[in-house]
C-alpha atoms as one frame of an Amber mdcrd trajectory, in Angstrom:
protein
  25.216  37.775  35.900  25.965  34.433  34.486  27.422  32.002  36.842  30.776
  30.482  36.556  31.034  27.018  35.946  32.692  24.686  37.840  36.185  23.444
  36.834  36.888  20.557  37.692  40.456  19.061  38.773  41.325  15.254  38.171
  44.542  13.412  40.015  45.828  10.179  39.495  44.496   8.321  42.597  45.609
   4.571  41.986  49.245   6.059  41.838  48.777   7.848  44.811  47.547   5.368
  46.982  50.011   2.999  46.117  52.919   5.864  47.380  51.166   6.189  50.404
  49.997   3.374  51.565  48.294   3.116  54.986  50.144   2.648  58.155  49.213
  -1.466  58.407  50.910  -1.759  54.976  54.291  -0.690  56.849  53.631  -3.444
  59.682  52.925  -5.761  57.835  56.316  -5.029  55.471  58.193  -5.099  58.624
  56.234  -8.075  60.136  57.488  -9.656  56.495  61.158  -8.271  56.103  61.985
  -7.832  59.346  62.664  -4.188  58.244  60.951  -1.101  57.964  61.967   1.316
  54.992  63.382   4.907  55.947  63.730   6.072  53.130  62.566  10.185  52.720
  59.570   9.500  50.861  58.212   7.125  53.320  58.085   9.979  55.805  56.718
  12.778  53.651  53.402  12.724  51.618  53.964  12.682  47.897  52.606  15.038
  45.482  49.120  14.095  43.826  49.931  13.739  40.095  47.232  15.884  38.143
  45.842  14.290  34.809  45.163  16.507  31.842  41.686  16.827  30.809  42.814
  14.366  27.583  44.169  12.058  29.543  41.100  11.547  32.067  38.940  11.991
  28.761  41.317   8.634  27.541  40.792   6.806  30.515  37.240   7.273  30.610
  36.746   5.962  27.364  39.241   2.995  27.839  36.221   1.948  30.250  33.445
   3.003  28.284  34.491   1.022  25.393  34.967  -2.255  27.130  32.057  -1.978
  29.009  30.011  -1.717  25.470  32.187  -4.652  24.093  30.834  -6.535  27.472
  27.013  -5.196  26.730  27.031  -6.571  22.928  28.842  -9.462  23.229  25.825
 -10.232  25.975  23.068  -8.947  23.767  24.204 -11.299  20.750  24.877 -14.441
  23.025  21.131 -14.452  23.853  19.899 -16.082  20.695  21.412 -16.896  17.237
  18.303 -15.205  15.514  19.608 -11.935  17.136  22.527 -10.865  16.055  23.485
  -6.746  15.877  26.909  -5.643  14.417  29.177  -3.993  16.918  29.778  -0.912
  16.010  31.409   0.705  19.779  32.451   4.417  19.715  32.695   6.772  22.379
  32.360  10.477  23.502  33.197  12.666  26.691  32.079  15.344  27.747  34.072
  18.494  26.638  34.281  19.839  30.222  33.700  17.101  32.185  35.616  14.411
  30.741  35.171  11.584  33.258  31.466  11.355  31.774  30.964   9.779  29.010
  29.038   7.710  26.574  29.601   4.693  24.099  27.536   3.551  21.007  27.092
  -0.325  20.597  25.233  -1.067  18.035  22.527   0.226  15.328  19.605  -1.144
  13.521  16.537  -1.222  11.741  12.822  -2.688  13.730   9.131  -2.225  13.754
   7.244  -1.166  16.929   4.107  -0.294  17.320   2.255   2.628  14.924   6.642
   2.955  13.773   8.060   1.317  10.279  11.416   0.411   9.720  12.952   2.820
  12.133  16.653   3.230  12.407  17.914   3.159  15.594  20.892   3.155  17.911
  22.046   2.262  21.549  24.171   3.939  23.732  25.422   3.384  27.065  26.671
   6.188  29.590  28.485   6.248  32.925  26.088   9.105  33.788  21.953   9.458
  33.894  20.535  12.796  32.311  17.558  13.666  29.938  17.678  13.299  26.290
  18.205  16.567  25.360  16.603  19.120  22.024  17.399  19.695  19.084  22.185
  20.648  18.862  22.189  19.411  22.870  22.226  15.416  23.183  21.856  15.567
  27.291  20.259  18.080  29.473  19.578  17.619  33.249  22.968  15.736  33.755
  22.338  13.606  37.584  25.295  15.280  39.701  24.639  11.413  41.547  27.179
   8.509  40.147  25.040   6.616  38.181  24.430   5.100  34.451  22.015   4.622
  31.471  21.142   3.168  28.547  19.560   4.213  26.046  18.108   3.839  22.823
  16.989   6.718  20.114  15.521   7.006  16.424  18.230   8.013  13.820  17.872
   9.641  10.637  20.642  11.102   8.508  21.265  14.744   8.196  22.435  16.900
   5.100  26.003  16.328   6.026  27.472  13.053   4.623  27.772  10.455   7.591
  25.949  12.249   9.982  23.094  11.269  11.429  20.649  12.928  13.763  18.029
  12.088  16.364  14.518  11.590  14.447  12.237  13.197  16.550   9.024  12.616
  14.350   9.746   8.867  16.607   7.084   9.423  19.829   7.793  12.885  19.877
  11.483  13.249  21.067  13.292  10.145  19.408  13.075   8.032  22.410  12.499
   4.566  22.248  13.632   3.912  25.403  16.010   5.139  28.733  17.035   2.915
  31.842  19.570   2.822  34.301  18.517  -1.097  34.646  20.897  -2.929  32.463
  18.587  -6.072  32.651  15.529  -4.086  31.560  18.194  -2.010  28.840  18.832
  -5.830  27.430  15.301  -7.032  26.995  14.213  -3.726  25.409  16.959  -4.202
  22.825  16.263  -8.027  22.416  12.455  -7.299  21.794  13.501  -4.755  19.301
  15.626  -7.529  17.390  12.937 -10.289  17.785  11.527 -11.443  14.716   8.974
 -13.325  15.803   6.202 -13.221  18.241   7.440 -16.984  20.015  10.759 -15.396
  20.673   9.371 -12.107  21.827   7.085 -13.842  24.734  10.654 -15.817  25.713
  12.637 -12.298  25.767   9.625 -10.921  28.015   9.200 -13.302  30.503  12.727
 -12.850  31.390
C-alpha cells in the first residue's frame, strides 16, 4: 500500500510573535508607560494566520533570489578577468514550497578530459542528490541545510530548454557542496583563464 505523504501546514510566525509577545515585553511596556494594556486581545492568544502554499512558495523565493544576487555579485568581485552574467531564477518545490532553489549564472569552461562544456550553478536552501534522468533531486536531507551546485547543460528538442548532459563524468556533475567558500573557488577555477590566476583562486 503506498504511503501517504506528508502535508505540510505553513503559518505566518513573524506576525504571530509580534501579537503575542512574551510576558517581559508587557513589563517592560508598563515599566515604559506607566501602563499596562487590557485590551481583549492581550489576554487571549490570537489565531495563527495560515499561508497558502503560493504564498510560502513567494516568500521562499523572495530569499532565494537575493541570496543568489549576494553569491554573484561575490563571485564577480573576485577578479575583473572573471566576470559571469547574472542570470538568477528560482524554483520550489511543488509540495514543499519552503525548499527551493535559484540559478545564478551559466557558462562555457574546459576541465580536464571535458571541451567547452556548458554549464550552470544553482544554489538551494536544502541538500539532496542530483537526481536521473525527469527528477532533478532525489534523497532530499529532512536536516535544514544548503548546497551548491554546479551541472553540465545541453539543450533539449524543445526550444529554450535545456537538460542535464550526463555524457559530463557520468551524471552531469561538476561539482556539489554545502561549503559556500569551497562552492566559490570551484566556480572561480572554472572561470580562470589562466594557470597564474588559477594557483591564486586555489590557495584561497
Amino acid at each position: 500500500m503506498q504511503q501517504q505523504q506528508t502535508k505540510f501546514r505553513y503559518y505566518d510566525a513573524v506576525a504571530y510573535k509580534r501579537e503575542n509577545p512574551p510576558k517581559s515585553a508587557v513589563h517592560t511596556e508598563f515599566l515604559r508607560t506607566g501602563r499596562i494594556d487590557r485590551t481583549p486581545d492581550n489576554w487571549s492568544p490570537s489565531e495563527k494566520r495560515y499561508l497558502s502554499y503560493a504564498e510560502v512558495a513567494e516568500r521562499t523565493g523572495r530569499k532565494l533570489e537575493r541570496a543568489g544576487t549576494v553569491t554573484h555579485d561575490r563571485i564577480n568581485g573576485f577578479h575583473r578577468s572573471i566576470q559571469f552574467p547574472k542570470l538568477i531564477f528560482h524554483r520550489t518545490l511543488t509540495e514543499t514550497p519552503h525548499l527551493g532553489y535559484c540559478h545564478i549564472t551559466v557558462a562555457n569552461s574546459s576541465f580536464a578530459d571535458f571541451q567547452n562544456v556548458q554549464w550552470a550553478f544553482y544554489m538551494a536552501n536544502f541538500f539532496a542528490e542530483i537526481g536521473e534522468e525527469e527528477q532533478f533531486f532525489a534523497g532530499i536531507s529532512k536536516k535544514q541545510s544548503r548546497m551548491y551546485f554546479a551541472v553540465a547543460i545541453t539543450p533539449t528538442d524543445h526550444e529554450g530548454r535545456l537538460t542535464i548532459d550526463r555524457k559530463v563524468r557520468g551524471n552531469g556533475v561538476i561539482f556539489r557542496t554545502d561549503d559556500p567558500k569551497l562552492a566559490m573557488k570551484n566556480v572561480l577555477m572554472l572561470g580562470a583563464r589562466n594557470e597564474a590566476l588559477r594557483k591564486i583562486i586555489s590557495a584561497l
